[in-house]
XYZ file of C-alpha atoms in Angstrom:
749
model
C 36.173 -54.763 -23.191
C 38.509 -52.767 -25.397
C 41.485 -50.691 -24.395
C 42.258 -47.269 -25.926
C 45.265 -45.107 -25.020
C 45.896 -41.516 -25.913
C 45.690 -38.047 -24.700
C 42.625 -35.705 -23.930
C 42.395 -33.372 -26.728
C 39.151 -31.432 -25.842
C 36.612 -31.589 -23.100
C 33.174 -31.135 -24.704
C 31.089 -31.327 -21.422
C 31.709 -31.864 -17.719
C 29.312 -32.153 -14.873
C 31.294 -30.930 -11.779
C 28.660 -32.362 -9.433
C 29.005 -36.069 -10.490
C 32.093 -36.065 -12.734
C 30.267 -37.096 -15.794
C 32.504 -36.006 -18.774
C 32.302 -36.106 -22.611
C 35.678 -35.521 -24.191
C 37.739 -36.108 -27.400
C 40.640 -38.560 -27.028
C 43.419 -38.675 -29.644
C 44.590 -42.199 -29.958
C 47.045 -43.279 -32.713
C 46.006 -40.238 -34.733
C 42.370 -40.921 -34.548
C 39.849 -38.695 -32.534
C 37.497 -40.757 -30.348
C 34.465 -39.271 -28.527
C 34.515 -40.731 -25.032
C 31.980 -40.602 -22.078
C 32.408 -41.725 -18.457
C 32.694 -40.595 -14.982
C 36.044 -38.986 -13.883
C 37.083 -37.509 -10.688
C 39.046 -34.751 -12.473
C 40.249 -34.309 -15.863
C 42.274 -31.955 -17.938
C 42.958 -31.347 -21.543
C 46.448 -32.785 -22.455
C 46.162 -35.675 -19.921
C 47.404 -39.135 -20.942
C 44.970 -41.890 -20.303
C 44.460 -45.667 -20.768
C 40.822 -46.416 -21.000
C 38.890 -49.633 -20.721
C 35.252 -49.799 -22.063
C 33.386 -50.296 -25.319
C 31.558 -48.633 -28.100
C 27.926 -47.561 -27.651
C 25.590 -46.006 -30.299
C 24.028 -42.820 -29.239
C 20.821 -41.814 -31.112
C 21.908 -38.131 -31.543
C 25.775 -38.144 -31.109
C 26.512 -41.446 -32.928
C 29.266 -43.783 -31.795
C 30.859 -43.067 -28.526
C 33.418 -44.983 -26.327
C 31.833 -45.672 -22.913
C 34.598 -45.727 -20.297
C 34.233 -48.370 -17.548
C 37.653 -47.718 -15.931
C 40.595 -45.616 -16.522
C 44.178 -44.921 -15.379
C 46.584 -42.125 -15.981
C 49.699 -43.151 -17.896
C 53.095 -41.687 -18.465
C 53.062 -39.947 -21.851
C 54.980 -41.415 -24.796
C 58.246 -39.456 -25.281
C 57.414 -38.130 -28.779
C 53.956 -37.054 -27.803
C 55.325 -35.281 -24.799
C 57.974 -33.478 -26.849
C 55.373 -32.332 -29.451
C 53.054 -31.158 -26.825
C 55.672 -29.291 -25.096
C 57.005 -27.559 -28.191
C 53.405 -26.689 -29.391
C 52.260 -25.312 -26.094
C 53.641 -21.811 -26.682
C 56.579 -22.313 -24.353
C 58.975 -21.665 -27.157
C 58.278 -18.315 -28.895
C 57.707 -18.801 -32.555
C 56.909 -22.480 -32.460
C 53.164 -23.422 -32.655
C 51.563 -26.798 -32.844
C 51.896 -27.335 -36.624
C 55.656 -26.456 -36.614
C 56.070 -28.610 -33.473
C 54.617 -31.572 -35.222
C 56.884 -31.146 -38.331
C 59.944 -30.936 -36.022
C 59.050 -34.254 -34.049
C 58.062 -35.901 -37.294
C 61.580 -35.202 -38.601
C 63.671 -36.058 -35.608
C 61.418 -38.160 -33.333
C 62.807 -38.991 -29.871
C 66.134 -37.259 -30.826
C 64.356 -33.808 -31.122
C 65.757 -32.251 -27.810
C 69.293 -33.635 -28.366
C 69.413 -32.283 -31.825
C 68.019 -28.864 -30.889
C 70.636 -28.647 -28.076
C 73.825 -30.265 -29.773
C 73.101 -29.709 -33.558
C 70.573 -26.790 -33.738
C 71.514 -25.930 -37.289
C 69.817 -29.122 -38.386
C 66.566 -27.469 -37.572
C 67.001 -25.617 -40.805
C 66.389 -28.902 -42.700
C 62.758 -28.416 -41.877
C 60.714 -26.364 -44.383
C 59.906 -22.968 -43.054
C 62.940 -22.680 -40.589
C 65.852 -20.448 -41.616
C 69.281 -20.906 -40.069
C 68.813 -17.751 -38.024
C 65.414 -18.980 -36.765
C 67.028 -22.287 -35.975
C 69.553 -20.564 -33.757
C 66.811 -18.466 -32.011
C 64.694 -21.636 -31.272
C 67.865 -23.384 -29.846
C 68.644 -20.280 -27.606
C 65.093 -20.200 -26.257
C 65.092 -23.869 -25.698
C 68.241 -23.658 -23.668
C 66.890 -20.807 -21.753
C 63.843 -22.816 -20.873
C 65.591 -26.245 -20.343
C 64.439 -26.283 -16.673
C 60.837 -25.594 -17.436
C 60.749 -28.216 -20.259
C 62.016 -30.960 -18.007
C 59.662 -29.848 -15.427
C 56.689 -29.781 -17.607
C 57.425 -33.259 -18.957
C 57.823 -34.493 -15.404
C 54.397 -32.861 -14.413
C 52.698 -34.563 -17.328
C 53.279 -37.802 -15.777
C 50.769 -36.760 -13.085
C 48.116 -35.674 -15.661
C 48.909 -31.961 -15.208
C 48.149 -29.882 -18.238
C 50.746 -27.662 -19.899
C 48.998 -24.484 -18.760
C 49.056 -25.552 -15.098
C 52.554 -26.870 -15.413
C 53.762 -23.450 -16.523
C 52.056 -21.905 -13.518
C 53.671 -24.347 -11.086
C 57.105 -24.033 -12.651
C 56.818 -20.172 -12.623
C 55.934 -20.391 -8.807
C 58.556 -22.884 -7.628
C 61.259 -23.107 -10.315
C 63.513 -26.184 -9.851
C 62.155 -26.584 -6.268
C 58.990 -28.272 -7.968
C 60.436 -31.782 -7.638
C 61.141 -31.744 -3.967
C 57.754 -30.087 -3.239
C 55.761 -32.579 -5.176
C 57.489 -35.518 -3.674
C 57.207 -34.156 -0.137
C 54.055 -32.084 0.097
C 51.885 -31.716 -3.023
C 49.234 -30.054 -0.974
C 51.274 -26.805 -1.049
C 50.018 -26.478 -4.674
C 46.466 -26.099 -3.416
C 47.507 -23.105 -1.319
C 49.986 -21.428 -3.850
C 48.534 -22.157 -7.284
C 45.336 -20.727 -8.570
C 43.502 -23.587 -10.369
C 44.685 -26.383 -8.177
C 42.367 -26.913 -5.293
C 42.435 -29.448 -2.458
C 40.849 -32.187 -4.520
C 43.362 -31.951 -7.317
C 46.300 -31.867 -4.940
C 44.796 -34.864 -3.246
C 44.785 -36.858 -6.373
C 48.449 -35.960 -7.106
C 49.354 -37.002 -3.639
C 47.642 -40.424 -4.145
C 49.625 -40.946 -7.408
C 52.846 -39.978 -5.651
C 52.003 -42.438 -2.802
C 51.448 -40.001 0.111
C 49.467 -41.589 2.929
C 45.907 -40.514 3.549
C 46.657 -39.653 7.213
C 49.741 -37.425 6.254
C 49.917 -34.361 8.314
C 50.132 -32.276 5.068
C 46.948 -33.940 3.761
C 44.998 -33.284 7.043
C 46.145 -29.597 7.186
C 45.224 -29.050 3.543
C 41.816 -30.694 4.150
C 41.113 -28.359 7.099
C 42.005 -25.275 5.112
C 39.885 -26.525 2.172
C 36.897 -26.953 4.665
C 37.265 -23.303 5.614
C 37.429 -22.319 2.041
C 34.106 -24.091 1.551
C 32.623 -22.399 4.509
C 33.687 -18.950 3.232
C 32.012 -19.805 -0.067
C 28.779 -20.281 2.080
C 29.144 -16.941 3.599
C 30.885 -17.819 6.910
C 33.775 -16.026 8.368
C 34.406 -18.862 10.950
C 33.197 -22.331 11.895
C 32.585 -23.652 15.448
C 35.556 -25.910 16.490
C 33.392 -29.021 16.532
C 31.741 -28.428 13.256
C 35.139 -27.769 11.471
C 36.410 -30.967 12.964
C 33.488 -33.043 11.834
C 33.333 -31.548 8.309
C 37.003 -31.848 7.645
C 37.018 -35.535 9.032
C 34.115 -36.359 6.653
C 35.985 -34.747 3.667
C 39.254 -36.656 4.497
C 37.546 -39.916 5.432
C 39.472 -40.000 8.727
C 38.703 -40.192 12.358
C 38.020 -36.589 13.943
C 40.848 -37.134 16.436
C 43.345 -36.873 13.603
C 41.925 -33.680 12.538
C 41.685 -32.011 15.970
C 45.332 -32.560 16.493
C 46.342 -30.426 13.359
C 43.913 -27.314 14.117
C 46.155 -25.938 16.884
C 49.199 -26.622 14.693
C 47.577 -24.445 11.752
C 46.954 -21.724 14.408
C 50.639 -21.776 15.371
C 51.503 -21.331 11.693
C 49.034 -18.336 11.753
C 46.797 -19.963 9.043
C 43.900 -20.175 11.452
C 42.821 -18.192 14.551
C 41.027 -20.055 17.562
C 38.841 -17.945 19.914
C 38.034 -19.969 22.949
C 34.684 -18.517 24.212
C 33.552 -21.669 26.073
C 30.565 -22.000 23.712
C 31.278 -22.453 20.081
C 35.093 -21.978 20.154
C 35.082 -20.386 16.826
C 37.910 -21.087 14.289
C 38.679 -18.484 11.646
C 40.751 -18.573 8.382
C 43.284 -15.769 9.621
C 42.382 -13.292 6.897
C 38.676 -13.288 7.955
C 39.484 -12.818 11.645
C 41.802 -9.866 10.968
C 39.359 -8.438 8.554
C 36.510 -8.315 11.174
C 39.004 -6.987 13.763
C 40.410 -4.323 11.540
C 36.820 -3.180 10.456
C 35.884 -2.918 14.206
C 38.953 -0.803 14.962
C 38.381 1.474 11.961
C 34.759 1.860 12.905
C 35.718 2.849 16.447
C 37.902 5.673 15.051
C 35.016 6.891 12.732
C 32.332 6.624 15.322
C 32.818 9.966 16.876
C 30.423 12.768 17.786
C 30.018 15.390 15.039
C 28.808 18.068 17.262
C 31.062 20.560 19.007
C 30.424 19.736 22.617
C 30.018 15.989 21.967
C 26.425 16.229 22.944
C 23.550 18.426 21.768
C 21.409 20.243 24.373
C 17.733 19.569 24.069
C 17.214 23.236 22.803
C 19.905 22.637 20.207
C 18.448 19.434 18.958
C 15.030 21.076 18.625
C 16.560 23.816 16.500
C 18.286 21.367 14.403
C 15.161 19.264 13.735
C 13.426 22.535 12.835
C 16.142 23.439 10.447
C 15.975 19.874 8.724
C 12.085 20.150 8.567
C 12.259 23.540 6.783
C 14.960 22.394 4.500
C 12.868 19.433 3.541
C 9.782 21.589 2.911
C 11.746 23.989 0.688
C 12.507 20.909 -1.332
C 8.818 19.930 -1.490
C 9.535 17.005 0.905
C 7.387 16.065 3.939
C 9.302 14.019 6.388
C 7.704 11.753 9.137
C 9.109 11.750 12.620
C 11.582 8.590 12.063
C 12.881 10.219 8.862
C 13.498 13.411 10.659
C 15.325 11.453 13.347
C 17.468 9.720 10.705
C 18.648 12.926 9.156
C 19.407 14.367 12.701
C 21.405 11.171 13.605
C 23.372 11.353 10.322
C 24.354 14.986 11.216
C 25.306 14.085 14.860
C 27.267 10.885 14.187
C 30.460 9.750 12.444
C 28.829 6.374 11.676
C 25.123 6.104 10.987
C 22.956 3.174 9.815
C 19.595 3.588 8.102
C 17.544 0.490 7.527
C 14.138 0.033 6.062
C 12.070 -2.179 3.626
C 10.568 -1.091 0.247
C 8.334 1.982 0.312
C 9.436 3.236 3.668
C 11.106 6.518 2.354
C 14.886 5.608 2.485
C 15.392 7.561 -0.749
C 13.458 10.660 0.556
C 15.589 10.530 3.721
C 18.906 10.200 1.766
C 17.899 13.130 -0.528
C 17.187 15.341 2.690
C 20.545 14.244 4.044
C 22.279 15.267 0.822
C 20.524 18.696 0.676
C 21.346 19.396 4.359
C 25.039 18.570 3.887
C 25.269 20.412 0.636
C 23.845 23.544 2.309
C 26.649 23.260 4.859
C 29.115 23.275 2.020
C 30.217 19.672 2.459
C 31.649 17.371 -0.226
C 29.415 14.237 -0.582
C 30.195 10.951 -2.267
C 27.574 8.202 -3.024
C 28.160 4.668 -3.721
C 26.546 1.223 -3.994
C 27.933 -2.346 -4.471
C 26.856 -2.934 -8.039
C 26.508 -0.993 -11.215
C 22.796 -1.450 -11.262
C 22.314 -0.313 -7.661
C 24.592 2.713 -8.286
C 22.521 3.643 -11.318
C 19.382 3.511 -9.372
C 20.891 5.636 -6.642
C 21.884 8.182 -9.340
C 18.376 8.239 -10.624
C 16.786 8.573 -7.324
C 19.063 11.370 -5.973
C 20.119 13.267 -9.119
C 23.716 12.941 -7.897
C 26.370 10.711 -9.411
C 26.716 7.435 -7.502
C 29.479 5.001 -8.330
C 30.189 1.419 -7.562
C 32.304 1.000 -4.460
C 34.944 -0.525 -6.605
C 35.098 2.559 -8.869
C 34.859 4.983 -5.900
C 37.935 3.257 -4.476
C 39.616 3.247 -7.801
C 40.368 -0.429 -8.514
C 43.504 -0.745 -10.487
C 43.319 -4.468 -11.470
C 46.366 -5.684 -9.676
C 45.873 -8.327 -7.016
C 46.822 -8.654 -3.446
C 46.921 -11.572 -1.056
C 45.235 -14.768 -1.998
C 42.107 -14.973 -4.072
C 39.380 -17.597 -3.845
C 40.914 -19.065 -0.926
C 40.194 -16.724 2.111
C 39.067 -13.761 0.114
C 41.638 -12.302 -2.229
C 41.403 -8.515 -2.096
C 41.727 -6.270 -5.054
C 44.227 -3.499 -4.912
C 42.548 -0.084 -4.692
C 44.193 3.133 -5.209
C 42.116 4.796 -2.375
C 43.362 3.612 1.021
C 44.850 4.816 4.349
C 47.636 6.675 2.387
C 45.316 7.960 -0.291
C 41.818 8.464 1.379
C 38.673 9.618 -0.116
C 38.325 13.376 -0.283
C 34.827 13.824 1.222
C 33.010 15.087 4.181
C 30.228 12.542 3.901
C 30.168 9.071 2.319
C 26.717 7.474 1.752
C 26.631 3.804 0.717
C 23.335 2.214 -0.364
C 22.388 -1.535 -0.489
C 24.656 -2.392 2.341
C 23.183 -5.948 2.790
C 25.220 -6.890 -0.301
C 28.576 -5.742 1.049
C 30.883 -8.499 2.234
C 33.513 -8.230 4.884
C 36.463 -7.688 2.544
C 34.877 -5.020 0.462
C 33.746 -3.228 3.679
C 37.347 -3.407 5.037
C 38.612 -1.870 1.828
C 35.974 0.909 2.140
C 36.786 1.699 5.630
C 40.505 1.937 4.851
C 39.690 4.840 2.506
C 37.475 6.882 4.978
C 39.286 9.213 7.334
C 38.114 10.040 10.795
C 35.966 13.114 10.645
C 34.291 11.857 7.595
C 30.604 10.966 8.102
C 29.859 7.341 7.019
C 26.142 6.742 6.308
C 25.275 3.138 5.522
C 21.798 2.307 4.109
C 20.177 -0.954 3.392
C 17.400 -3.395 4.142
C 18.446 -5.963 6.776
C 15.761 -8.376 5.667
C 17.277 -8.801 2.221
C 19.532 -11.912 1.561
C 23.000 -11.484 2.921
C 26.011 -10.809 0.655
C 27.183 -13.390 -1.682
C 30.757 -13.069 -0.119
C 31.443 -13.868 3.511
C 30.053 -11.882 6.148
C 26.719 -10.092 7.039
C 28.012 -6.677 7.601
C 24.733 -4.748 7.868
C 23.133 -7.239 10.222
C 26.236 -7.314 12.444
C 26.459 -3.534 12.594
C 22.924 -3.206 13.840
C 23.302 -6.198 16.235
C 26.357 -4.765 17.908
C 24.142 -2.013 19.455
C 27.060 0.446 19.274
C 26.008 2.670 16.421
C 23.138 5.006 15.881
C 20.518 3.115 13.816
C 17.145 4.242 12.613
C 14.831 1.640 11.062
C 12.082 3.158 8.905
C 8.817 1.233 9.337
C 5.976 3.430 7.877
C 4.819 2.671 4.319
C 4.024 5.866 2.536
C 0.631 6.298 0.816
C 2.097 6.189 -2.796
C 4.045 3.046 -2.100
C 1.078 1.679 -0.091
C -0.868 1.750 -3.332
C 1.502 -0.908 -4.709
C 0.697 -4.398 -3.785
C 4.414 -5.251 -4.368
C 5.303 -3.073 -1.523
C 2.339 -4.139 0.693
C 2.901 -7.902 0.058
C 6.654 -7.559 0.608
C 5.986 -6.202 3.934
C 3.384 -8.922 4.701
C 5.833 -11.603 3.618
C 8.491 -10.140 5.904
C 5.994 -10.178 8.824
C 5.021 -13.831 8.021
C 1.454 -12.854 6.984
C -0.484 -14.626 4.213
C -0.752 -12.706 0.943
C -3.732 -12.563 -1.214
C -3.463 -14.514 -4.519
C -6.685 -13.457 -5.947
C -5.331 -11.498 -8.932
C -7.436 -8.357 -7.847
C -4.073 -6.402 -8.071
C -2.659 -4.289 -10.738
C 0.887 -5.101 -10.040
C 0.946 -8.519 -8.235
C -0.316 -11.595 -10.112
C -0.446 -15.359 -9.274
C -1.119 -17.907 -11.955
C -1.792 -21.332 -10.381
C 0.005 -23.965 -12.542
C 1.175 -27.470 -11.689
C 2.694 -28.670 -14.900
C 6.281 -27.648 -15.803
C 5.656 -27.476 -19.535
C 2.590 -25.239 -18.973
C 4.739 -22.958 -16.825
C 7.318 -22.694 -19.633
C 4.444 -21.834 -22.118
C 3.011 -19.018 -19.960
C 6.476 -17.575 -19.135
C 7.256 -17.231 -22.731
C 3.882 -15.683 -23.501
C 4.203 -13.139 -20.701
C 7.777 -12.260 -21.629
C 7.139 -11.975 -25.401
C 3.718 -10.556 -25.660
C 1.972 -9.568 -22.405
C 4.528 -7.908 -20.074
C 6.318 -5.597 -22.524
C 3.233 -3.608 -23.209
C 2.033 -3.715 -19.584
C 5.248 -2.241 -18.182
C 6.723 -0.430 -21.187
C 9.769 -2.492 -21.368
C 11.673 -4.918 -23.704
C 11.579 -8.762 -23.388
C 15.169 -8.774 -22.221
C 14.397 -6.236 -19.406
C 11.851 -8.735 -17.860
C 13.623 -10.952 -15.444
C 12.900 -14.551 -14.404
C 13.951 -15.246 -10.916
C 14.191 -18.748 -9.340
C 15.408 -20.052 -6.019
C 17.420 -23.019 -7.591
C 20.193 -23.697 -10.103
C 19.120 -27.388 -10.775
C 15.817 -29.021 -11.676
C 13.299 -28.237 -14.315
C 12.591 -24.797 -12.898
C 16.279 -24.137 -12.141
C 18.450 -21.598 -13.758
C 20.258 -24.015 -16.044
C 17.104 -25.571 -17.689
C 15.142 -22.385 -17.843
C 18.022 -20.588 -19.672
C 17.996 -23.089 -22.357
C 14.310 -22.989 -22.779
C 14.097 -19.225 -22.808
C 17.083 -18.783 -25.079
C 15.299 -21.034 -27.672
C 12.279 -18.611 -27.794
C 13.820 -15.218 -27.003
C 16.953 -15.470 -28.987
C 16.408 -18.443 -31.518
C 18.909 -19.959 -33.745
C 19.469 -17.793 -36.849
C 21.874 -18.100 -39.733
C 22.896 -14.449 -39.180
C 23.815 -15.092 -35.555
C 27.220 -16.772 -34.726
C 27.357 -19.335 -31.986
C 29.990 -20.773 -29.635
C 29.821 -23.782 -27.420
C 31.552 -23.360 -24.132
C 31.370 -26.431 -21.956
C 27.667 -27.145 -21.538
C 26.611 -23.621 -22.506
C 25.772 -22.637 -26.131
C 26.409 -18.844 -26.438
C 24.653 -16.963 -29.364
C 24.908 -13.396 -30.523
C 22.164 -11.421 -28.904
C 22.062 -13.568 -25.701
C 21.460 -11.954 -22.342
C 24.414 -12.944 -20.087
C 25.921 -12.373 -16.643
C 29.427 -12.392 -15.184
C 29.506 -15.094 -12.400
C 32.669 -14.056 -10.436
C 34.585 -10.900 -9.594
C 37.271 -10.357 -12.110
C 39.332 -7.311 -11.126
C 41.546 -7.578 -14.217
C 39.072 -7.482 -17.167
C 39.430 -4.346 -19.111
C 36.401 -2.584 -20.402
C 35.915 0.611 -22.493
C 33.058 2.864 -23.512
C 32.891 4.016 -27.148
C 30.929 6.895 -28.726
C 28.512 6.133 -31.628
C 31.374 7.067 -33.906
C 33.435 4.221 -32.355
C 35.751 6.704 -30.507
C 36.671 5.518 -26.907
C 35.415 7.993 -24.299
C 36.127 6.066 -21.197
C 37.970 2.805 -19.940
C 38.559 1.020 -16.722
C 39.093 -2.484 -15.134
C 36.818 -4.832 -13.282
C 33.628 -6.742 -14.036
C 31.927 -8.228 -11.123
C 29.722 -11.162 -9.972
C 26.152 -10.356 -11.026
C 26.943 -7.770 -13.679
C 24.533 -8.336 -16.733
C 24.937 -7.549 -20.389
C 24.228 -8.573 -23.840
C 26.557 -10.683 -26.021
C 27.151 -8.463 -29.059
C 29.669 -10.299 -31.227
C 31.417 -13.564 -31.569
C 34.700 -13.365 -33.444
C 35.694 -17.061 -34.564
C 38.999 -15.867 -36.015
C 40.268 -13.915 -33.081
C 38.532 -16.468 -30.687
C 36.877 -13.678 -28.703
C 33.445 -12.675 -27.573
C 32.367 -8.990 -27.014
C 29.811 -8.300 -24.340
C 28.327 -5.063 -23.588
C 27.385 -4.402 -20.007
C 25.422 -1.480 -18.291
C 26.558 1.997 -19.029
C 27.797 0.593 -22.481
C 30.972 -0.781 -20.962
C 32.280 -3.274 -23.746
C 34.508 -6.201 -22.675
C 36.272 -8.706 -24.946
C 36.474 -12.129 -23.635
C 38.855 -14.890 -24.920
C 36.907 -18.030 -25.507
C 38.703 -19.630 -22.520
C 37.305 -16.921 -20.201
C 33.671 -17.768 -20.894
C 33.599 -20.106 -17.940
C 33.000 -16.877 -16.006
C 29.848 -16.026 -17.895
C 26.438 -17.614 -18.119
C 23.132 -17.013 -19.712
C 20.944 -14.782 -17.689
C 17.389 -14.941 -19.083
C 16.740 -16.664 -15.708
C 18.922 -15.973 -12.657
C 18.839 -17.016 -9.060
C 17.266 -14.664 -6.562
C 20.639 -14.529 -4.713
C 22.122 -13.088 -7.917
C 19.429 -10.533 -8.305
C 20.335 -8.553 -5.212
C 20.842 -4.981 -5.552
C 19.064 -4.929 -9.001
C 15.599 -3.753 -9.997
C 13.642 -4.860 -13.004
C 10.499 -3.320 -14.583
C 8.921 -6.844 -14.220
C 9.753 -10.050 -12.311
C 8.460 -13.537 -13.094
C 8.901 -16.339 -10.458
C 8.131 -19.962 -11.173
C 7.630 -21.625 -7.788
C 6.651 -25.324 -7.708
C 8.565 -26.574 -4.854
C 12.223 -27.473 -3.878
C 14.624 -27.867 -1.098
C 13.129 -26.412 2.149
C 16.356 -24.454 2.905
C 15.961 -22.422 -0.318
C 12.273 -21.948 -0.203
C 12.117 -19.660 2.728
C 10.648 -16.293 3.479
C 13.774 -14.336 3.103
C 14.178 -15.548 -0.393
C 10.528 -14.781 -1.460
C 10.871 -11.375 0.137
C 14.064 -10.496 -1.759
C 12.607 -11.761 -5.080
C 9.419 -9.728 -4.771
C 11.289 -6.590 -3.891
C 13.347 -6.746 -7.045
C 10.258 -5.760 -9.174
C 9.595 -2.108 -9.868
C 6.195 -2.393 -11.708
C 5.004 -5.986 -11.723
C 5.400 -9.349 -10.032
C 3.974 -12.599 -11.548
C 4.304 -15.913 -9.628
C 3.644 -19.018 -11.648
C 3.126 -22.302 -9.735
C 1.696 -23.514 -6.529
C -0.332 -21.464 -4.047
C 0.742 -23.925 -1.355
C 4.456 -23.427 -2.070
C 4.024 -19.626 -1.829
C 2.326 -19.931 1.591
C 4.828 -22.497 2.839
C 7.731 -20.101 1.859
C 5.982 -17.293 3.901
C 5.690 -19.703 6.883
C 9.326 -21.027 6.582
C 11.554 -18.733 8.567
C 14.415 -21.235 8.376
C 17.388 -19.389 7.096
C 20.752 -20.927 6.907
C 22.679 -19.532 9.929
C 25.740 -17.590 8.856
C 28.661 -17.798 11.291
C 29.981 -14.263 11.452
C 31.201 -12.165 14.381
C 31.827 -8.597 13.271
C 29.278 -7.513 15.999
C 31.384 -9.532 18.597
C 34.736 -7.756 17.459
C 32.962 -4.252 17.540
C 31.750 -4.966 21.164
C 35.310 -6.114 22.162
C 36.963 -3.021 20.569
C 34.485 -0.478 21.997
C 33.950 -2.033 25.405
């Protein structure tokens, strides 16, 4: 066994699931490619590795790590890395190296006591020497803190964040309660704080550790869509995470409630426990809905004769527009006129768009101001095309300004919107489509901007997958039984001619669908070999489908239930990229982690980024519009890689251009294939779904229904007939713990 000591210069690849990492270690001036399993690793960390060299057929000699330990950095290395980190303006890595080469361990003493000597180094004038010394003095506290934090394997970037948050208090906080970092610093989660605590020597049964573990368990629950966890489930999950007896955990839950971090509701059944922000988000939504849910007719209740007259007016208005409404559609328009809050639900082909159009014409004839919105850019675009009226994303409607409020990624950081209680939306009617995609925090922000007296009309398909974020707002609104709800069920003749629509309704009802290829828009190809599926998929996308649906290959979307496996997103994207956007000398490339990006790639943003700036330019290159915010699920084309500036330019829908620094590409992934979850709110000319089997929880009716309804003109399933039928039969849907319906009933009791 050999030993190697040095610092991590560059992480080439990291599997976050199992910790397998490939990285470059700089040891005695030599770069060594190392492979091994690490719990956590950051660039800049100092390590001592034990292992040996192995020969890889493709990548050559690699140092395989058997064991490792974090070591305190050598003084000179620390000094050079600090100076080269950008902390001192005007000193980059090469100048830092020259300074340290000249003065060694005495560097800081000379810079503080004899700064004029810096002028001995080529490229530094006396004036610049004094400027560097002044800046160094200014940042002395930061420097010492950063070198101290390096001992714990914390990178310079994170060290600056930590110092800027705590200042000189950082030493006391780290020694007493490093778990505070998990709450206060973006980029340090519980696991990282736990590793720090272990290095510092904090006991595994420390109160701080247990509390942090409980909050982290709530954070994980929120990522799965829950707004609460039952008391017993929270206790069990947190105990398993911490490796402690559940009794230790149950003591701390009430303490966190006293600190207002958690809210416990004792109902005698589940005893739900909430992260505070989610409890108060549901409660505030319920209270605002109560204020909005008022009768919009003069007397509070229409007489039968008045209702009949209003229905006749609606029918006449529809006929004048060349629209024929069935009974439930007429009822929906009537209810939207009568009520402050109205919910319209229905599957594909049931006439939701026709109903919305009639509502718009009615309110417009009454001289009312109408605003239309949807959760995503694609959904807003579809709404605009279907109604002829401009629809905006909810974020744009509320005028996102890019600044941040509260905490993000923990218990749902909210974006700051210009439209709120003090500056509400100026409208008489607000209509929001694709409500199944709206999570609790976005709904809360929307309600804040709607004043009582404004009609709020919420439209969606309750059988779609719930929102990516926490909550299931649409289902809870319907389940509350408080609001006027109309569910459209009749499939219209034109839609009924589409097997996509017919089969979607059959899937939803749990009925078997014909897979006999007698359809013009719903195809099934029985294939049991993964390689054969790849071949047919590429053939369909490149040759068959574009002509059939009059769309380009990049408009045809592959949807899959899974991320992992041979038919998961990660592998499929590599396969599809190789054929749809092959390597070419004219196309620049950039490797970010395990993903190779190439000019011309189809890509997708994977998290909400409220601060990313975009602009729209004319064909002459003149900016015509700009704004902030790119959101989880937004898709675009990678147009340009600028190696000099280390940026990538991506063009999203509506020709919005965004420049990403290379470091920001962790928020972007290839999108030739995406998960069905990510496809919500979107519609594609053609959808291809490879289905050969996978986890039962993922392969369910709800998922298949959502995937099928994303296609406008054609669905093709490649795989196993049995798997398709099993998915239809499988109603098991992971339960979401949400309680907006309970809060509504409490408030409106």
